[in-house]
PDB file of C-alpha atoms in Angstrom:
ATOM      1  CA  MET E  16      13.925  -4.639 -19.146  1.00 67.00           C
ATOM      2  CA  SER E  17      15.009  -7.956 -17.670  1.00 84.00           C
ATOM      3  CA  ARG E  18      12.743 -10.994 -17.630  1.00 90.00           C
ATOM      4  CA  HIS E  19      12.178 -10.821 -13.903  1.00 90.00           C
ATOM      5  CA  ARG E  20      11.467  -7.049 -13.963  1.00 92.00           C
ATOM      6  CA  GLN E  21       8.981  -7.701 -16.709  1.00 94.00           C
ATOM      7  CA  GLN E  22       7.307 -10.414 -14.668  1.00 96.00           C
ATOM      8  CA  LEU E  23       7.065  -7.985 -11.804  1.00 96.00           C
ATOM      9  CA  ALA E  24       5.524  -5.361 -14.061  1.00 96.00           C
ATOM     10  CA  THR E  25       3.038  -7.954 -15.347  1.00 97.00           C
ATOM     11  CA  ALA E  26       2.134  -8.966 -11.728  1.00 98.00           C
ATOM     12  CA  LEU E  27       1.513  -5.333 -10.804  1.00 98.00           C
ATOM     13  CA  ASP E  28      -0.749  -4.829 -13.830  1.00 97.00           C
ATOM     14  CA  ALA E  29      -2.616  -7.997 -12.952  1.00 98.00           C
ATOM     15  CA  LEU E  30      -3.053  -6.628  -9.405  1.00 98.00           C
ATOM     16  CA  ASP E  31      -4.693  -3.512 -10.844  1.00 97.00           C
ATOM     17  CA  ARG E  32      -7.089  -5.648 -12.818  1.00 97.00           C
ATOM     18  CA  ALA E  33      -7.925  -7.955  -9.904  1.00 97.00           C
ATOM     19  CA  PHE E  34      -8.838  -4.963  -7.677  1.00 97.00           C
ATOM     20  CA  ALA E  35     -10.757  -3.105 -10.342  1.00 95.00           C
ATOM     21  CA  SER E  36     -13.986  -4.490  -8.816  1.00 92.00           C
ATOM     22  CA  GLU E  37     -13.242  -2.547  -5.631  1.00 93.00           C
ATOM     23  CA  GLY E  38     -15.165   0.549  -6.562  1.00 91.00           C
ATOM     24  CA  PRO E  39     -15.406   3.932  -4.852  1.00 93.00           C
ATOM     25  CA  PHE E  40     -17.419   4.321  -1.617  1.00 95.00           C
ATOM     26  CA  ALA E  41     -18.082   7.150   0.864  1.00 96.00           C
ATOM     27  CA  VAL E  42     -14.962   7.211   2.980  1.00 96.00           C
ATOM     28  CA  THR E  43     -15.449   8.565   6.490  1.00 95.00           C
ATOM     29  CA  GLY E  44     -12.964   8.903   9.355  1.00 92.00           C
ATOM     30  CA  CYS E  45     -10.973  11.321  11.448  1.00 91.00           C
ATOM     31  CA  THR E  46     -11.888  14.864  10.332  1.00 91.00           C
ATOM     32  CA  HIS E  47      -9.159  16.323  12.519  1.00 90.00           C
ATOM     33  CA  CYS E  48      -6.438  14.780  10.343  1.00 90.00           C
ATOM     34  CA  TYR E  49      -8.372  14.623   7.067  1.00 93.00           C
ATOM     35  CA  GLY E  50     -10.526  17.401   5.723  1.00 93.00           C
ATOM     36  CA  ASP E  51     -13.607  17.199   3.528  1.00 94.00           C
ATOM     37  CA  GLN E  52     -11.440  17.578   0.450  1.00 95.00           C
ATOM     38  CA  ASP E  53      -9.304  14.619   1.427  1.00 95.00           C
ATOM     39  CA  LEU E  54     -12.290  12.422   2.243  1.00 95.00           C
ATOM     40  CA  ALA E  55     -13.923  13.380  -1.068  1.00 96.00           C
ATOM     41  CA  ALA E  56     -10.740  12.446  -2.954  1.00 96.00           C
ATOM     42  CA  LEU E  57     -10.521   9.086  -1.140  1.00 96.00           C
ATOM     43  CA  SER E  58     -14.189   8.533  -2.062  1.00 96.00           C
ATOM     44  CA  GLY E  59     -13.585   9.186  -5.751  1.00 95.00           C
ATOM     45  CA  PRO E  60     -11.672   7.507  -8.618  1.00 94.00           C
ATOM     46  CA  LEU E  61      -8.616   5.675  -7.426  1.00 93.00           C
ATOM     47  CA  ASP E  62      -6.273   7.052 -10.086  1.00 92.00           C
ATOM     48  CA  LEU E  63      -7.116  10.630  -9.045  1.00 94.00           C
ATOM     49  CA  ILE E  64      -5.966  10.299  -5.468  1.00 95.00           C
ATOM     50  CA  ALA E  65      -2.759  12.319  -5.041  1.00 94.00           C
ATOM     51  CA  ASP E  66       0.388  10.373  -4.151  1.00 93.00           C
ATOM     52  CA  ASP E  67       0.976  12.379  -0.988  1.00 93.00           C
ATOM     53  CA  LEU E  68      -2.518  11.738   0.290  1.00 95.00           C
ATOM     54  CA  LEU E  69      -2.165   8.035  -0.615  1.00 95.00           C
ATOM     55  CA  SER E  70       1.174   7.846   1.305  1.00 94.00           C
ATOM     56  CA  ALA E  71      -0.452   9.458   4.351  1.00 94.00           C
ATOM     57  CA  VAL E  72      -3.377   7.052   4.361  1.00 96.00           C
ATOM     58  CA  ALA E  73      -1.085   4.036   3.711  1.00 95.00           C
ATOM     59  CA  ALA E  74       0.707   4.741   6.970  1.00 94.00           C
ATOM     60  CA  GLU E  75      -2.305   5.872   9.026  1.00 94.00           C
ATOM     61  CA  VAL E  76      -3.491   3.867  11.986  1.00 95.00           C
ATOM     62  CA  PRO E  77      -6.638   1.823  11.394  1.00 96.00           C
ATOM     63  CA  SER E  78      -8.646   3.669  14.055  1.00 95.00           C
ATOM     64  CA  HIS E  79      -8.680   6.806  11.881  1.00 94.00           C
ATOM     65  CA  TRP E  80     -11.185   5.240   9.502  1.00 96.00           C
ATOM     66  CA  ASP E  81     -14.736   3.999   9.984  1.00 95.00           C
ATOM     67  CA  ASP E  82     -14.150   1.105   7.586  1.00 96.00           C
ATOM     68  CA  PHE E  83     -10.339   0.616   7.510  1.00 97.00           C
ATOM     69  CA  PRO E  84     -10.327  -2.911   5.906  1.00 97.00           C
ATOM     70  CA  ARG E  85     -12.469  -1.741   2.983  1.00 97.00           C
ATOM     71  CA  LEU E  86     -10.465   1.421   2.430  1.00 97.00           C
ATOM     72  CA  TYR E  87      -7.137  -0.319   2.549  1.00 97.00           C
ATOM     73  CA  ARG E  88      -8.424  -3.053   0.225  1.00 97.00           C
ATOM     74  CA  ARG E  89      -9.472  -0.475  -2.341  1.00 97.00           C
ATOM     75  CA  LEU E  90      -6.159   1.414  -2.070  1.00 97.00           C
ATOM     76  CA  ALA E  91      -4.005  -1.707  -2.004  1.00 97.00           C
ATOM     77  CA  PRO E  92      -3.013  -1.862  -5.709  1.00 97.00           C
ATOM     78  CA  ARG E  93      -1.707   1.716  -5.680  1.00 96.00           C
ATOM     79  CA  ILE E  94      -0.098   1.406  -2.284  1.00 97.00           C
ATOM     80  CA  VAL E  95       1.653  -1.836  -3.231  1.00 97.00           C
ATOM     81  CA  ARG E  96       2.789  -0.473  -6.632  1.00 96.00           C
ATOM     82  CA  LEU E  97       4.278   2.652  -5.048  1.00 94.00           C
ATOM     83  CA  ALA E  98       5.954   0.559  -2.313  1.00 95.00           C
ATOM     84  CA  VAL E  99       7.454  -1.918  -4.780  1.00 95.00           C
ATOM     85  CA  THR E 100       8.819   0.901  -6.930  1.00 92.00           C
ATOM     86  CA  GLY E 101      10.228   2.843  -3.977  1.00 91.00           C
ATOM     87  CA  ARG E 102       7.901   5.796  -4.437  1.00 91.00           C
ATOM     88  CA  LEU E 103       5.595   5.539  -1.440  1.00 90.00           C
ATOM     89  CA  HIS E 104       7.981   7.183   1.036  1.00 86.00           C
ATOM     90  CA  VAL E 105       6.536   5.109   3.902  1.00 90.00           C
ATOM     91  CA  ASP E 106       8.397   2.440   5.920  1.00 90.00           C
ATOM     92  CA  GLU E 107       7.939  -0.842   4.022  1.00 88.00           C
ATOM     93  CA  ASN E 108       7.512  -2.646   7.342  1.00 91.00           C
ATOM     94  CA  LEU E 109       4.548  -0.450   8.131  1.00 94.00           C
ATOM     95  CA  ILE E 110       2.814  -1.382   4.878  1.00 96.00           C
ATOM     96  CA  ALA E 111       3.054  -5.032   5.788  1.00 96.00           C
ATOM     97  CA  SER E 112       1.623  -4.405   9.197  1.00 96.00           C
ATOM     98  CA  ARG E 113      -1.269  -2.417   7.751  1.00 97.00           C
ATOM     99  CA  LEU E 114      -2.072  -5.140   5.211  1.00 97.00           C
ATOM    100  CA  VAL E 115      -2.159  -7.681   8.015  1.00 97.00           C
ATOM    101  CA  ALA E 116      -4.413  -5.398  10.050  1.00 96.00           C
ATOM    102  CA  ALA E 117      -6.739  -5.077   7.042  1.00 97.00           C
ATOM    103  CA  GLY E 118      -6.944  -8.854   6.928  1.00 97.00           C
ATOM    104  CA  TRP E 119      -5.707  -9.134   3.352  1.00 98.00           C
ATOM    105  CA  THR E 120      -5.390 -12.926   3.477  1.00 97.00           C
ATOM    106  CA  THR E 121      -9.190 -13.144   4.074  1.00 97.00           C
ATOM    107  CA  TRP E 122     -10.095 -11.109   0.994  1.00 97.00           C
ATOM    108  CA  ASP E 123     -11.621 -12.743  -2.026  1.00 97.00           C
ATOM    109  CA  ALA E 124      -9.388 -15.294  -3.695  1.00 97.00           C
ATOM    110  CA  PRO E 125      -8.602 -13.296  -6.873  1.00 97.00           C
ATOM    111  CA  LEU E 126      -7.338 -10.405  -4.721  1.00 98.00           C
ATOM    112  CA  THR E 127      -5.185 -12.513  -2.385  1.00 98.00           C
ATOM    113  CA  SER E 128      -3.838 -14.507  -5.343  1.00 98.00           C
ATOM    114  CA  ALA E 129      -2.859 -11.308  -7.188  1.00 98.00           C
ATOM    115  CA  LEU E 130      -1.018 -10.069  -4.127  1.00 98.00           C
ATOM    116  CA  HIS E 131       0.796 -13.361  -3.648  1.00 98.00           C
ATOM    117  CA  GLU E 132       1.936 -13.102  -7.336  1.00 98.00           C
ATOM    118  CA  VAL E 133       3.320  -9.651  -6.648  1.00 98.00           C
ATOM    119  CA  TRP E 134       5.255 -10.834  -3.567  1.00 98.00           C
ATOM    120  CA  ALA E 135       6.769 -13.746  -5.550  1.00 98.00           C
ATOM    121  CA  ALA E 136       7.626 -11.615  -8.576  1.00 97.00           C
ATOM    122  CA  TRP E 137       9.127  -8.822  -6.458  1.00 97.00           C
ATOM    123  CA  TRP E 138      11.321 -11.298  -4.597  1.00 97.00           C
ATOM    124  CA  GLN E 139      12.591 -12.916  -7.782  1.00 95.00           C
ATOM    125  CA  ALA E 140      13.283  -9.502  -9.358  1.00 94.00           C
ATOM    126  CA  ALA E 141      15.206  -8.389  -6.240  1.00 93.00           C
ATOM    127  CA  LEU E 142      17.373 -11.515  -6.337  1.00 94.00           C
ATOM    128  CA  HIS E 143      18.217 -11.157 -10.010  1.00 92.00           C
ATOM    129  CA  ALA E 144      18.829  -7.444 -10.400  1.00 83.00           C
ATOM    130  CA  ARG E 145      20.317  -4.717  -8.267  1.00 75.00           C
ATOM    131  CA  PRO E 146      20.411  -2.028  -7.132  1.00 70.00           C
ATOM    132  CA  GLY E 147      16.683  -1.741  -6.609  1.00 81.00           C
ATOM    133  CA  PRO E 148      14.681   1.083  -5.105  1.00 88.00           C
ATOM    134  CA  VAL E 149      14.076  -0.974  -1.915  1.00 92.00           C
ATOM    135  CA  SER E 150      16.782  -2.869   0.000  1.00 92.00           C
ATOM    136  CA  ILE E 151      16.740  -6.662   0.083  1.00 94.00           C
ATOM    137  CA  ARG E 152      16.264  -6.633   3.826  1.00 93.00           C
ATOM    138  CA  GLU E 153      13.198  -4.402   3.615  1.00 94.00           C
ATOM    139  CA  ILE E 154      11.646  -6.502   0.885  1.00 96.00           C
ATOM    140  CA  LEU E 155      12.240  -9.674   2.853  1.00 97.00           C
ATOM    141  CA  SER E 156      10.746  -8.105   5.944  1.00 96.00           C
ATOM    142  CA  LEU E 157       7.621  -6.892   4.126  1.00 97.00           C
ATOM    143  CA  ILE E 158       6.790 -10.140   2.371  1.00 98.00           C
ATOM    144  CA  THR E 159       7.621 -12.156   5.534  1.00 98.00           C
ATOM    145  CA  VAL E 160       5.354 -10.158   7.794  1.00 97.00           C
ATOM    146  CA  ALA E 161       2.625  -9.887   5.143  1.00 97.00           C
ATOM    147  CA  THR E 162       2.545 -13.633   4.516  1.00 97.00           C
ATOM    148  CA  GLY E 163       3.456 -14.705   8.081  1.00 97.00           C
ATOM    149  CA  ALA E 164       6.256 -16.918   6.800  1.00 98.00           C
ATOM    150  CA  LEU E 165       9.993 -16.458   6.241  1.00 98.00           C
ATOM    151  CA  ARG E 166      11.055 -19.947   5.139  1.00 97.00           C
ATOM    152  CA  PRO E 167       9.539 -19.929   1.635  1.00 97.00           C
ATOM    153  CA  TRP E 168      11.452 -16.803   0.730  1.00 98.00           C
ATOM    154  CA  LEU E 169      14.758 -18.162   2.153  1.00 98.00           C
ATOM    155  CA  ASP E 170      14.207 -21.360   0.116  1.00 98.00           C
ATOM    156  CA  ILE E 171      13.910 -19.336  -3.065  1.00 98.00           C
ATOM    157  CA  TRP E 172      17.103 -17.450  -2.149  1.00 98.00           C
ATOM    158  CA  THR E 173      18.856 -20.772  -1.573  1.00 97.00           C
ATOM    159  CA  ASP E 174      17.843 -21.951  -5.047  1.00 97.00           C
ATOM    160  CA  THR E 175      18.829 -18.682  -6.718  1.00 96.00           C
ATOM    161  CA  ARG E 176      22.497 -19.172  -7.562  1.00 92.00           C
ATOM    162  CA  THR E 177      23.286 -15.862  -9.247  1.00 90.00           C
ATOM    163  CA  GLU E 178      25.975 -13.243  -8.623  1.00 91.00           C
ATOM    164  CA  THR E 179      23.306 -10.737  -7.706  1.00 92.00           C
ATOM    165  CA  ALA E 180      21.710 -13.037  -5.137  1.00 94.00           C
ATOM    166  CA  ASP E 181      25.125 -13.644  -3.523  1.00 95.00           C
ATOM    167  CA  THR E 182      25.829  -9.906  -3.498  1.00 93.00           C
ATOM    168  CA  GLN E 183      22.490  -9.321  -1.835  1.00 94.00           C
ATOM    169  CA  LEU E 184      23.333 -12.077   0.669  1.00 96.00           C
ATOM    170  CA  ALA E 185      26.626 -10.377   1.561  1.00 94.00           C
ATOM    171  CA  GLU E 186      24.803  -7.136   2.163  1.00 93.00           C
ATOM    172  CA  LEU E 187      22.191  -8.798   4.376  1.00 94.00           C
ATOM    173  CA  VAL E 188      24.823 -10.577   6.352  1.00 94.00           C
ATOM    174  CA  ASP E 189      26.767  -7.398   6.949  1.00 92.00           C
ATOM    175  CA  ASP E 190      23.590  -5.653   7.971  1.00 92.00           C
ATOM    176  CA  VAL E 191      22.366  -8.201  10.557  1.00 92.00           C
ATOM    177  CA  LEU E 192      25.789  -8.862  11.993  1.00 91.00           C
ATOM    178  CA  VAL E 193      26.215  -5.316  13.141  1.00 85.00           C
ATOM    179  CA  GLU E 194      26.345  -5.673  16.917  1.00 74.00           C
ATOM    180  CA  TYR E 195      25.102  -9.274  16.266  1.00 79.00           C
ATOM    181  CA  GLU E 196      21.517  -8.080  15.636  1.00 87.00           C
ATOM    182  CA  ILE E 197      20.914 -11.507  14.102  1.00 89.00           C
ATOM    183  CA  THR E 198      20.559 -13.063  17.584  1.00 88.00           C
ATOM    184  CA  GLU E 199      17.467 -10.965  18.334  1.00 89.00           C
ATOM    185  CA  LEU E 200      16.195 -10.070  14.853  1.00 92.00           C
ATOM    186  CA  ARG E 201      12.555  -9.213  14.526  1.00 94.00           C
ATOM    187  CA  MET E 202      10.709  -8.151  11.389  1.00 94.00           C
ATOM    188  CA  GLY E 203       7.786  -5.815  11.017  1.00 93.00           C
ATOM    189  CA  PHE E 204       7.081  -2.259  12.124  1.00 94.00           C
ATOM    190  CA  TYR E 205       5.802  -3.602  15.409  1.00 95.00           C
ATOM    191  CA  ASP E 206       8.390  -6.409  15.582  1.00 94.00           C
ATOM    192  CA  GLU E 207       5.643  -8.952  14.870  1.00 94.00           C
ATOM    193  CA  TYR E 208       7.899 -11.664  13.390  1.00 96.00           C
ATOM    194  CA  ASP E 209      10.814 -13.225  15.307  1.00 94.00           C
ATOM    195  CA  ALA E 210      13.235 -14.104  12.440  1.00 95.00           C
ATOM    196  CA  SER E 211      16.315 -14.950  14.505  1.00 92.00           C
ATOM    197  CA  ALA E 212      16.120 -18.729  14.655  1.00 91.00           C
ATOM    198  CA  GLU E 213      15.190 -19.281  11.017  1.00 94.00           C
ATOM    199  CA  LEU E 214      17.593 -16.762   9.550  1.00 95.00           C
ATOM    200  CA  LEU E 215      20.546 -17.695  11.712  1.00 93.00           C
ATOM    201  CA  SER E 216      20.118 -21.399  10.973  1.00 92.00           C
ATOM    202  CA  TRP E 217      19.840 -20.669   7.287  1.00 95.00           C
ATOM    203  CA  LEU E 218      22.970 -18.497   7.249  1.00 94.00           C
ATOM    204  CA  LEU E 219      25.078 -20.935   9.183  1.00 92.00           C
ATOM    205  CA  THR E 220      24.078 -24.071   7.284  1.00 90.00           C
ATOM    206  CA  GLU E 221      22.377 -23.707   3.927  1.00 94.00           C
ATOM    207  CA  VAL E 222      24.208 -20.687   2.468  1.00 95.00           C
ATOM    208  CA  ARG E 223      27.347 -20.572   4.628  1.00 93.00           C
ATOM    209  CA  ASP E 224      29.458 -21.469   1.616  1.00 93.00           C
ATOM    210  CA  ARG E 225      28.152 -18.452  -0.248  1.00 94.00           C
ATOM    211  CA  ALA E 226      28.490 -15.937   2.636  1.00 90.00           C
ATOM    212  CA  ASP E 227      32.160 -14.883   2.815  1.00 87.00           C
ATOM    213  CA  ASP E 228      32.086 -13.320   6.221  1.00 90.00           C
ATOM    214  CA  ALA E 229      34.294 -14.621   9.041  1.00 89.00           C
ATOM    215  CA  ARG E 230      31.947 -13.186  11.607  1.00 89.00           C
ATOM    216  CA  LEU E 231      29.560 -16.069  10.892  1.00 90.00           C
ATOM    217  CA  ASP E 232      32.205 -18.387  12.499  1.00 89.00           C
ATOM    218  CA  GLU E 233      32.044 -16.649  15.846  1.00 88.00           C
ATOM    219  CA  PRO E 234      31.543 -19.190  18.644  1.00 88.00           C
ATOM    220  CA  TYR E 235      28.838 -17.004  20.057  1.00 86.00           C
ATOM    221  CA  LEU E 236      26.641 -17.504  16.972  1.00 87.00           C
ATOM    222  CA  LEU E 237      27.219 -21.245  16.878  1.00 82.00           C
ATOM    223  CA  ASP E 238      26.326 -21.473  20.544  1.00 83.00           C
ATOM    224  CA  THR E 239      23.160 -19.433  19.889  1.00 83.00           C
ATOM    225  CA  MET E 240      22.090 -21.728  17.074  1.00 80.00           C
ATOM    226  CA  ARG E 241      22.757 -24.762  19.271  1.00 78.00           C
ATOM    227  CA  GLU E 242      20.642 -23.280  22.040  1.00 77.00           C
ATOM    228  CA  ILE E 243      17.856 -22.598  19.593  1.00 73.00           C
ATOM    229  CA  GLY E 244      17.930 -26.162  18.411  1.00 64.00           C
ATOM    230  CA  GLU E 245      17.711 -27.449  21.972  1.00 57.00           C
ATOM    231  CA  GLY E 246      14.960 -25.049  22.901  1.00 56.00           C
TER     232      GLY E 246
END
């Protein structure tokens, strides 16, 4: 296992330990969608909750639960681990939106710190090894929406001068330049984060020498960046 993959595994294990204090409680909610057996399972030991039930709850709208923030906080270490390892089978953008809705940045410091460590370790692992179970764009979107900031992750990418990071960059550029999506690029399941200005400026200035794609020289993109700067 590579050093960065090991650091990610360590961060995920630390996440489990940090959230160990979030004990079981009587989960109540929509009995039309979740039967007594499901609610009993969610109210029991965390490691005994089936993956398919966990995936369903991870994606569920907050209004289905009487205490959504507490439920999502308790399930967070398993949800995040499955998402990071590509085994949750739920849109990564939706997980970020649900974490924000659960107010994860207001949780106790040990919990938020452990989650921040996972975001950082996951990002570093993604930039140093590929292919991973989750695409670079989806990872960037999740951690950007979850933390409410894109720039710190772009700065790390700028500083990561590896063949893998440049390959990931080429894939991202090709992805966002399809029909020039970059000019109206939003992140998050609900399009919460407008990433166009930051990402376009970064691509055209800070990493242009590493992105070998002639489409980045289109006058339309340069004009768009100029308009953004004047706005």
